[in-house]
Amino acid sequence: MPSPVYSEKSPAAYPTSASTSHEQKPTPRNPGYSMPHGFDKLLHLEPESSPPPPPRRTSTQSRYHLHVRQQPIAARACGAGDRDRRPVDPPPIVQILLTDFDPGSQDDRDILEDPRFTVGCLLFPVSDSPPYLPNTDEDEAPEGGGGDGDGVARADDTFSTPLLSGKAFMSPFFVDEDPDPNSAPTHPSSDNPHRVPSPDLSQPENLRNASKLHQPATFFIFADLSIRSAGLYRLQFRLMNWGSVEDTGQSMPILAEAWSDPFRVYPAKDFPGMRDSSILAEGLKELGFVELKTRGKGKGKGEEEVVIWILHFGSFSCL
């Protein structure tokens, strides 16, 4: 423990002959004088005790969660040129969730509307058998991103994309109301912050909608991702905020992560076809995300033809 620092003028720390001499207190000139009540405070002003500082809000970093709202299911392997690009289908859609989110709180809404958020996407090959663990060997780095494995993105990290091409970093897309409340997840609770409750499909539709109608939401929509080699993969999504670099000048931390389900990338001759667009994708395009290419009923091969293709050609391990 560091030694206390004493002032040279402090008689308590350094007794002097003046302080140790017989010091007499001055005698009041008028012993019978009585000061009116309250005047002592006026004559001898004492600084009022300052109010206690407001409680510091805990770091919002622990509140952040990522939820893959729309999972990728299949993709057609594309060539090296931009002309042969084939997007992952359906396009992955990731949503920010906040622990103890209050839709009536302006502070929580401001967090969702922060334009400095970004989500980066990494591609990992996985084994063909459960539990579909990603290959994290040092010899095989993830496609689409880099880093030292310490959870911190750095300006000098290399983000090469030999297999994953397209837009691997997306800015937030904020909406005042979730376009598909039926599939909307519930924000985590501080009682169990790592569990993201799924929609309760056992309840009637009107009850499921009641608590999620008119709720704001922030999405990261990866409508332009292509993969050049056939195989089984998973995507990892990492939430970051450029504001942390601007405010602190330090490396940008990873605020939250989420993994997609395994999905297969097929050679062109084996690709089962594109699926019809989801209600969520159609709603987001109507709300202004024009990069989404939606397919109405009958415009895509749809789920039925995918199932028929699976039964004819073999199992589809990621469905």
PDB file of N, CA and C in Angstrom, residues 71-151:
ATOM      1  N   GLN A  71     -31.981 -18.619 -41.682  1.00  0.00           N
ATOM      2  CA  GLN A  71     -30.823 -19.484 -41.870  1.00  0.00           C
ATOM      3  C   GLN A  71     -30.557 -19.742 -43.354  1.00  0.00           C
ATOM      4  N   PRO A  72     -29.283 -19.804 -43.742  1.00  0.00           N
ATOM      5  CA  PRO A  72     -28.968 -20.268 -45.098  1.00  0.00           C
ATOM      6  C   PRO A  72     -29.231 -21.764 -45.199  1.00  0.00           C
ATOM      7  N   ILE A  73     -29.691 -22.215 -46.351  1.00  0.00           N
ATOM      8  CA  ILE A  73     -30.022 -23.632 -46.515  1.00  0.00           C
ATOM      9  C   ILE A  73     -29.183 -24.283 -47.612  1.00  0.00           C
ATOM     10  N   ALA A  74     -28.976 -23.586 -48.703  1.00  0.00           N
ATOM     11  CA  ALA A  74     -28.227 -24.181 -49.817  1.00  0.00           C
ATOM     12  C   ALA A  74     -27.618 -23.075 -50.656  1.00  0.00           C
ATOM     13  N   ALA A  75     -26.673 -23.464 -51.485  1.00  0.00           N
ATOM     14  CA  ALA A  75     -26.062 -22.526 -52.426  1.00  0.00           C
ATOM     15  C   ALA A  75     -25.505 -23.308 -53.596  1.00  0.00           C
ATOM     16  N   ARG A  76     -25.407 -22.627 -54.707  1.00  0.00           N
ATOM     17  CA  ARG A  76     -24.782 -23.215 -55.891  1.00  0.00           C
ATOM     18  C   ARG A  76     -23.359 -22.684 -55.985  1.00  0.00           C
ATOM     19  N   ALA A  77     -22.392 -23.581 -56.110  1.00  0.00           N
ATOM     20  CA  ALA A  77     -21.003 -23.152 -56.233  1.00  0.00           C
ATOM     21  C   ALA A  77     -20.848 -22.283 -57.475  1.00  0.00           C
ATOM     22  N   CYS A  78     -20.120 -21.190 -57.313  1.00  0.00           N
ATOM     23  CA  CYS A  78     -19.972 -20.252 -58.417  1.00  0.00           C
ATOM     24  C   CYS A  78     -18.524 -20.211 -58.869  1.00  0.00           C
ATOM     25  N   GLY A  79     -18.309 -19.615 -60.022  1.00  0.00           N
ATOM     26  CA  GLY A  79     -16.961 -19.491 -60.542  1.00  0.00           C
ATOM     27  C   GLY A  79     -16.222 -18.324 -59.920  1.00  0.00           C
ATOM     28  N   ALA A  80     -15.035 -18.065 -60.455  1.00  0.00           N
ATOM     29  CA  ALA A  80     -14.199 -17.007 -59.894  1.00  0.00           C
ATOM     30  C   ALA A  80     -14.641 -15.624 -60.342  1.00  0.00           C
ATOM     31  N   GLY A  81     -15.325 -15.520 -61.460  1.00  0.00           N
ATOM     32  CA  GLY A  81     -15.731 -14.210 -61.963  1.00  0.00           C
ATOM     33  C   GLY A  81     -17.019 -13.722 -61.330  1.00  0.00           C
ATOM     34  N   ASP A  82     -17.244 -12.408 -61.439  1.00  0.00           N
ATOM     35  CA  ASP A  82     -18.456 -11.828 -60.868  1.00  0.00           C
ATOM     36  C   ASP A  82     -19.703 -12.239 -61.640  1.00  0.00           C
ATOM     37  N   ARG A  83     -19.558 -12.569 -62.917  1.00  0.00           N
ATOM     38  CA  ARG A  83     -20.728 -12.918 -63.713  1.00  0.00           C
ATOM     39  C   ARG A  83     -21.366 -14.221 -63.254  1.00  0.00           C
ATOM     40  N   ASP A  84     -20.563 -15.102 -62.698  1.00  0.00           N
ATOM     41  CA  ASP A  84     -21.071 -16.425 -62.319  1.00  0.00           C
ATOM     42  C   ASP A  84     -21.440 -16.494 -60.839  1.00  0.00           C
ATOM     43  N   ARG A  85     -21.584 -15.354 -60.199  1.00  0.00           N
ATOM     44  CA  ARG A  85     -21.902 -15.350 -58.781  1.00  0.00           C
ATOM     45  C   ARG A  85     -23.309 -15.888 -58.560  1.00  0.00           C
ATOM     46  N   ARG A  86     -23.460 -16.726 -57.535  1.00  0.00           N
ATOM     47  CA  ARG A  86     -24.757 -17.277 -57.154  1.00  0.00           C
ATOM     48  C   ARG A  86     -24.928 -17.074 -55.651  1.00  0.00           C
ATOM     49  N   PRO A  87     -25.944 -16.317 -55.225  1.00  0.00           N
ATOM     50  CA  PRO A  87     -26.071 -16.001 -53.799  1.00  0.00           C
ATOM     51  C   PRO A  87     -26.507 -17.207 -52.977  1.00  0.00           C
ATOM     52  N   VAL A  88     -26.076 -17.208 -51.730  1.00  0.00           N
ATOM     53  CA  VAL A  88     -26.546 -18.209 -50.768  1.00  0.00           C
ATOM     54  C   VAL A  88     -28.052 -18.048 -50.617  1.00  0.00           C
ATOM     55  N   ASP A  89     -28.765 -19.163 -50.564  1.00  0.00           N
ATOM     56  CA  ASP A  89     -30.224 -19.128 -50.541  1.00  0.00           C
ATOM     57  C   ASP A  89     -30.773 -19.920 -49.354  1.00  0.00           C
ATOM     58  N   PRO A  90     -31.701 -19.355 -48.594  1.00  0.00           N
ATOM     59  CA  PRO A  90     -32.104 -17.958 -48.618  1.00  0.00           C
ATOM     60  C   PRO A  90     -31.022 -17.070 -48.027  1.00  0.00           C
ATOM     61  N   PRO A  91     -31.062 -15.778 -48.307  1.00  0.00           N
ATOM     62  CA  PRO A  91     -30.011 -14.904 -47.772  1.00  0.00           C
ATOM     63  C   PRO A  91     -30.037 -14.886 -46.249  1.00  0.00           C
ATOM     64  N   PRO A  92     -28.889 -15.067 -45.595  1.00  0.00           N
ATOM     65  CA  PRO A  92     -28.870 -15.029 -44.128  1.00  0.00           C
ATOM     66  C   PRO A  92     -29.289 -13.647 -43.617  1.00  0.00           C
ATOM     67  N   ILE A  93     -30.129 -13.650 -42.597  1.00  0.00           N
ATOM     68  CA  ILE A  93     -30.575 -12.411 -41.956  1.00  0.00           C
ATOM     69  C   ILE A  93     -30.296 -12.537 -40.468  1.00  0.00           C
ATOM     70  N   VAL A  94     -29.522 -11.606 -39.935  1.00  0.00           N
ATOM     71  CA  VAL A  94     -29.105 -11.630 -38.536  1.00  0.00           C
ATOM     72  C   VAL A  94     -29.731 -10.441 -37.822  1.00  0.00           C
ATOM     73  N   GLN A  95     -30.144 -10.659 -36.588  1.00  0.00           N
ATOM     74  CA  GLN A  95     -30.823  -9.615 -35.815  1.00  0.00           C
ATOM     75  C   GLN A  95     -30.095  -9.369 -34.500  1.00  0.00           C
ATOM     76  N   ILE A  96     -30.012  -8.096 -34.094  1.00  0.00           N
ATOM     77  CA  ILE A  96     -29.469  -7.728 -32.780  1.00  0.00           C
ATOM     78  C   ILE A  96     -30.561  -7.898 -31.731  1.00  0.00           C
ATOM     79  N   LEU A  97     -30.202  -8.520 -30.610  1.00  0.00           N
ATOM     80  CA  LEU A  97     -31.088  -8.602 -29.451  1.00  0.00           C
ATOM     81  C   LEU A  97     -30.378  -7.992 -28.250  1.00  0.00           C
ATOM     82  N   LEU A  98     -31.158  -7.415 -27.343  1.00  0.00           N
ATOM     83  CA  LEU A  98     -30.616  -6.782 -26.143  1.00  0.00           C
ATOM     84  C   LEU A  98     -31.206  -7.443 -24.909  1.00  0.00           C
ATOM     85  N   THR A  99     -30.362  -7.752 -23.958  1.00  0.00           N
ATOM     86  CA  THR A  99     -30.845  -8.291 -22.690  1.00  0.00           C
ATOM     87  C   THR A  99     -31.742  -7.264 -22.016  1.00  0.00           C
ATOM     88  N   ASP A 100     -32.899  -7.721 -21.530  1.00  0.00           N
ATOM     89  CA  ASP A 100     -33.878  -6.870 -20.839  1.00  0.00           C
ATOM     90  C   ASP A 100     -34.291  -5.688 -21.713  1.00  0.00           C
ATOM     91  N   PHE A 101     -34.504  -5.946 -22.982  1.00  0.00           N
ATOM     92  CA  PHE A 101     -34.917  -4.882 -23.898  1.00  0.00           C
ATOM     93  C   PHE A 101     -36.284  -4.338 -23.512  1.00  0.00           C
ATOM     94  N   ASP A 102     -36.389  -3.016 -23.495  1.00  0.00           N
ATOM     95  CA  ASP A 102     -37.641  -2.334 -23.179  1.00  0.00           C
ATOM     96  C   ASP A 102     -38.063  -1.543 -24.408  1.00  0.00           C
ATOM     97  N   PRO A 103     -39.125  -1.969 -25.107  1.00  0.00           N
ATOM     98  CA  PRO A 103     -39.525  -1.252 -26.324  1.00  0.00           C
ATOM     99  C   PRO A 103     -39.945   0.183 -26.060  1.00  0.00           C
ATOM    100  N   GLY A 104     -40.280   0.508 -24.803  1.00  0.00           N
ATOM    101  CA  GLY A 104     -40.654   1.879 -24.480  1.00  0.00           C
ATOM    102  C   GLY A 104     -39.495   2.754 -24.064  1.00  0.00           C
ATOM    103  N   SER A 105     -38.286   2.199 -24.015  1.00  0.00           N
ATOM    104  CA  SER A 105     -37.113   2.958 -23.583  1.00  0.00           C
ATOM    105  C   SER A 105     -36.440   3.616 -24.781  1.00  0.00           C
ATOM    106  N   GLN A 106     -36.261   4.936 -24.695  1.00  0.00           N
ATOM    107  CA  GLN A 106     -35.576   5.643 -25.770  1.00  0.00           C
ATOM    108  C   GLN A 106     -34.107   5.258 -25.823  1.00  0.00           C
ATOM    109  N   ASP A 107     -33.503   4.971 -24.655  1.00  0.00           N
ATOM    110  CA  ASP A 107     -32.096   4.547 -24.635  1.00  0.00           C
ATOM    111  C   ASP A 107     -31.911   3.243 -25.401  1.00  0.00           C
ATOM    112  N   ASP A 108     -32.815   2.282 -25.171  1.00  0.00           N
ATOM    113  CA  ASP A 108     -32.711   1.011 -25.887  1.00  0.00           C
ATOM    114  C   ASP A 108     -32.947   1.204 -27.380  1.00  0.00           C
ATOM    115  N   ARG A 109     -33.866   2.070 -27.702  1.00  0.00           N
ATOM    116  CA  ARG A 109     -34.121   2.341 -29.119  1.00  0.00           C
ATOM    117  C   ARG A 109     -32.910   3.003 -29.773  1.00  0.00           C
ATOM    118  N   ASP A 110     -32.252   3.901 -29.040  1.00  0.00           N
ATOM    119  CA  ASP A 110     -31.056   4.552 -29.581  1.00  0.00           C
ATOM    120  C   ASP A 110     -29.955   3.530 -29.867  1.00  0.00           C
ATOM    121  N   ILE A 111     -29.855   2.510 -29.017  1.00  0.00           N
ATOM    122  CA  ILE A 111     -28.856   1.467 -29.257  1.00  0.00           C
ATOM    123  C   ILE A 111     -29.159   0.742 -30.566  1.00  0.00           C
ATOM    124  N   LEU A 112     -30.418   0.385 -30.768  1.00  0.00           N
ATOM    125  CA  LEU A 112     -30.785  -0.325 -31.994  1.00  0.00           C
ATOM    126  C   LEU A 112     -30.565   0.541 -33.232  1.00  0.00           C
ATOM    127  N   GLU A 113     -30.682   1.856 -33.090  1.00  0.00           N
ATOM    128  CA  GLU A 113     -30.549   2.755 -34.234  1.00  0.00           C
ATOM    129  C   GLU A 113     -29.112   3.214 -34.474  1.00  0.00           C
ATOM    130  N   ASP A 114     -28.171   2.736 -33.693  1.00  0.00           N
ATOM    131  CA  ASP A 114     -26.779   3.174 -33.836  1.00  0.00           C
ATOM    132  C   ASP A 114     -26.238   2.747 -35.203  1.00  0.00           C
ATOM    133  N   PRO A 115     -25.915   3.697 -36.076  1.00  0.00           N
ATOM    134  CA  PRO A 115     -25.451   3.323 -37.422  1.00  0.00           C
ATOM    135  C   PRO A 115     -24.022   2.808 -37.453  1.00  0.00           C
ATOM    136  N   ARG A 116     -23.312   2.859 -36.317  1.00  0.00           N
ATOM    137  CA  ARG A 116     -21.910   2.438 -36.305  1.00  0.00           C
ATOM    138  C   ARG A 116     -21.748   0.936 -36.102  1.00  0.00           C
ATOM    139  N   PHE A 117     -22.849   0.229 -35.896  1.00  0.00           N
ATOM    140  CA  PHE A 117     -22.770  -1.224 -35.802  1.00  0.00           C
ATOM    141  C   PHE A 117     -22.409  -1.812 -37.162  1.00  0.00           C
ATOM    142  N   THR A 118     -21.742  -2.937 -37.133  1.00  0.00           N
ATOM    143  CA  THR A 118     -21.501  -3.716 -38.347  1.00  0.00           C
ATOM    144  C   THR A 118     -21.378  -5.178 -37.948  1.00  0.00           C
ATOM    145  N   VAL A 119     -21.744  -6.054 -38.848  1.00  0.00           N
ATOM    146  CA  VAL A 119     -21.599  -7.497 -38.628  1.00  0.00           C
ATOM    147  C   VAL A 119     -20.753  -8.061 -39.757  1.00  0.00           C
ATOM    148  N   GLY A 120     -19.694  -8.754 -39.380  1.00  0.00           N
ATOM    149  CA  GLY A 120     -18.841  -9.425 -40.345  1.00  0.00           C
ATOM    150  C   GLY A 120     -19.176 -10.902 -40.421  1.00  0.00           C
ATOM    151  N   CYS A 121     -18.996 -11.473 -41.590  1.00  0.00           N
ATOM    152  CA  CYS A 121     -19.356 -12.868 -41.834  1.00  0.00           C
ATOM    153  C   CYS A 121     -18.108 -13.663 -42.203  1.00  0.00           C
ATOM    154  N   LEU A 122     -17.922 -14.805 -41.546  1.00  0.00           N
ATOM    155  CA  LEU A 122     -16.812 -15.711 -41.826  1.00  0.00           C
ATOM    156  C   LEU A 122     -17.368 -17.057 -42.279  1.00  0.00           C
ATOM    157  N   LEU A 123     -16.634 -17.734 -43.142  1.00  0.00           N
ATOM    158  CA  LEU A 123     -17.048 -19.033 -43.672  1.00  0.00           C
ATOM    159  C   LEU A 123     -16.137 -20.118 -43.126  1.00  0.00           C
ATOM    160  N   PHE A 124     -16.751 -21.173 -42.574  1.00  0.00           N
ATOM    161  CA  PHE A 124     -15.993 -22.297 -42.029  1.00  0.00           C
ATOM    162  C   PHE A 124     -16.477 -23.596 -42.672  1.00  0.00           C
ATOM    163  N   PRO A 125     -15.576 -24.422 -43.203  1.00  0.00           N
ATOM    164  CA  PRO A 125     -15.975 -25.773 -43.617  1.00  0.00           C
ATOM    165  C   PRO A 125     -16.228 -26.631 -42.392  1.00  0.00           C
ATOM    166  N   VAL A 126     -17.191 -27.540 -42.489  1.00  0.00           N
ATOM    167  CA  VAL A 126     -17.511 -28.414 -41.364  1.00  0.00           C
ATOM    168  C   VAL A 126     -17.523 -29.859 -41.835  1.00  0.00           C
ATOM    169  N   SER A 127     -17.483 -30.760 -40.875  1.00  0.00           N
ATOM    170  CA  SER A 127     -17.500 -32.186 -41.196  1.00  0.00           C
ATOM    171  C   SER A 127     -18.880 -32.593 -41.689  1.00  0.00           C
ATOM    172  N   ASP A 128     -18.931 -33.711 -42.401  1.00  0.00           N
ATOM    173  CA  ASP A 128     -20.188 -34.162 -42.988  1.00  0.00           C
ATOM    174  C   ASP A 128     -21.061 -34.942 -42.015  1.00  0.00           C
ATOM    175  N   SER A 129     -20.625 -35.101 -40.797  1.00  0.00           N
ATOM    176  CA  SER A 129     -21.413 -35.849 -39.817  1.00  0.00           C
ATOM    177  C   SER A 129     -21.594 -35.005 -38.562  1.00  0.00           C
ATOM    178  N   PRO A 130     -22.686 -35.251 -37.820  1.00  0.00           N
ATOM    179  CA  PRO A 130     -22.913 -34.475 -36.593  1.00  0.00           C
ATOM    180  C   PRO A 130     -21.730 -34.606 -35.661  1.00  0.00           C
ATOM    181  N   PRO A 131     -21.434 -33.599 -34.827  1.00  0.00           N
ATOM    182  CA  PRO A 131     -22.204 -32.361 -34.595  1.00  0.00           C
ATOM    183  C   PRO A 131     -21.845 -31.214 -35.518  1.00  0.00           C
ATOM    184  N   TYR A 132     -21.301 -31.468 -36.691  1.00  0.00           N
ATOM    185  CA  TYR A 132     -20.998 -30.435 -37.684  1.00  0.00           C
ATOM    186  C   TYR A 132     -20.102 -29.339 -37.106  1.00  0.00           C
ATOM    187  N   LEU A 133     -19.021 -29.757 -36.473  1.00  0.00           N
ATOM    188  CA  LEU A 133     -18.109 -28.786 -35.874  1.00  0.00           C
ATOM    189  C   LEU A 133     -17.289 -28.108 -36.958  1.00  0.00           C
ATOM    190  N   PRO A 134     -17.094 -26.798 -36.847  1.00  0.00           N
ATOM    191  CA  PRO A 134     -16.287 -26.103 -37.857  1.00  0.00           C
ATOM    192  C   PRO A 134     -14.832 -26.494 -37.754  1.00  0.00           C
ATOM    193  N   ASN A 135     -14.162 -26.485 -38.886  1.00  0.00           N
ATOM    194  CA  ASN A 135     -12.735 -26.789 -38.926  1.00  0.00           C
ATOM    195  C   ASN A 135     -11.972 -25.539 -38.519  1.00  0.00           C
ATOM    196  N   THR A 136     -11.400 -25.565 -37.318  1.00  0.00           N
ATOM    197  CA  THR A 136     -10.676 -24.398 -36.807  1.00  0.00           C
ATOM    198  C   THR A 136      -9.181 -24.659 -36.718  1.00  0.00           C
ATOM    199  N   ASP A 137      -8.674 -25.594 -37.538  1.00  0.00           N
ATOM    200  CA  ASP A 137      -7.234 -25.854 -37.542  1.00  0.00           C
ATOM    201  C   ASP A 137      -6.482 -24.595 -37.957  1.00  0.00           C
ATOM    202  N   GLU A 138      -5.297 -24.424 -37.397  1.00  0.00           N
ATOM    203  CA  GLU A 138      -4.511 -23.242 -37.713  1.00  0.00           C
ATOM    204  C   GLU A 138      -4.111 -23.206 -39.177  1.00  0.00           C
ATOM    205  N   ASP A 139      -4.009 -24.400 -39.790  1.00  0.00           N
ATOM    206  CA  ASP A 139      -3.589 -24.439 -41.190  1.00  0.00           C
ATOM    207  C   ASP A 139      -4.695 -23.974 -42.125  1.00  0.00           C
ATOM    208  N   GLU A 140      -5.956 -24.015 -41.628  1.00  0.00           N
ATOM    209  CA  GLU A 140      -7.073 -23.621 -42.469  1.00  0.00           C
ATOM    210  C   GLU A 140      -7.799 -22.480 -41.785  1.00  0.00           C
ATOM    211  N   ALA A 141      -7.497 -21.267 -42.174  1.00  0.00           N
ATOM    212  CA  ALA A 141      -8.137 -20.101 -41.578  1.00  0.00           C
ATOM    213  C   ALA A 141      -9.536 -19.952 -42.141  1.00  0.00           C
ATOM    214  N   PRO A 142     -10.458 -19.313 -41.412  1.00  0.00           N
ATOM    215  CA  PRO A 142     -11.806 -19.093 -41.924  1.00  0.00           C
ATOM    216  C   PRO A 142     -11.783 -18.158 -43.117  1.00  0.00           C
ATOM    217  N   GLU A 143     -12.725 -18.382 -44.024  1.00  0.00           N
ATOM    218  CA  GLU A 143     -12.807 -17.531 -45.201  1.00  0.00           C
ATOM    219  C   GLU A 143     -13.650 -16.308 -44.876  1.00  0.00           C
ATOM    220  N   GLY A 144     -13.195 -15.160 -45.374  1.00  0.00           N
ATOM    221  CA  GLY A 144     -13.973 -13.947 -45.234  1.00  0.00           C
ATOM    222  C   GLY A 144     -13.540 -13.071 -44.098  1.00  0.00           C
ATOM    223  N   GLY A 145     -12.608 -13.484 -43.257  1.00  0.00           N
ATOM    224  CA  GLY A 145     -12.194 -12.636 -42.149  1.00  0.00           C
ATOM    225  C   GLY A 145     -10.894 -13.112 -41.583  1.00  0.00           C
ATOM    226  N   GLY A 146     -10.330 -12.329 -40.684  1.00  0.00           N
ATOM    227  CA  GLY A 146      -9.062 -12.677 -40.083  1.00  0.00           C
ATOM    228  C   GLY A 146      -9.033 -12.294 -38.637  1.00  0.00           C
ATOM    229  N   GLY A 147      -7.902 -12.475 -37.989  1.00  0.00           N
ATOM    230  CA  GLY A 147      -7.771 -12.125 -36.588  1.00  0.00           C
ATOM    231  C   GLY A 147      -6.842 -13.085 -35.910  1.00  0.00           C
ATOM    232  N   ASP A 148      -6.527 -12.753 -34.669  1.00  0.00           N
ATOM    233  CA  ASP A 148      -5.605 -13.569 -33.904  1.00  0.00           C
ATOM    234  C   ASP A 148      -6.310 -14.543 -32.981  1.00  0.00           C
ATOM    235  N   GLY A 149      -7.629 -14.666 -33.110  1.00  0.00           N
ATOM    236  CA  GLY A 149      -8.364 -15.608 -32.288  1.00  0.00           C
ATOM    237  C   GLY A 149      -8.611 -15.123 -30.880  1.00  0.00           C
ATOM    238  N   ASP A 150      -8.343 -13.829 -30.605  1.00  0.00           N
ATOM    239  CA  ASP A 150      -8.553 -13.317 -29.262  1.00  0.00           C
ATOM    240  C   ASP A 150      -9.826 -12.508 -29.141  1.00  0.00           C
ATOM    241  N   GLY A 151     -10.684 -12.563 -30.169  1.00  0.00           N
ATOM    242  CA  GLY A 151     -11.943 -11.852 -30.100  1.00  0.00           C
ATOM    243  C   GLY A 151     -11.831 -10.372 -30.396  1.00  0.00           C
TER     244      GLY A 151
END
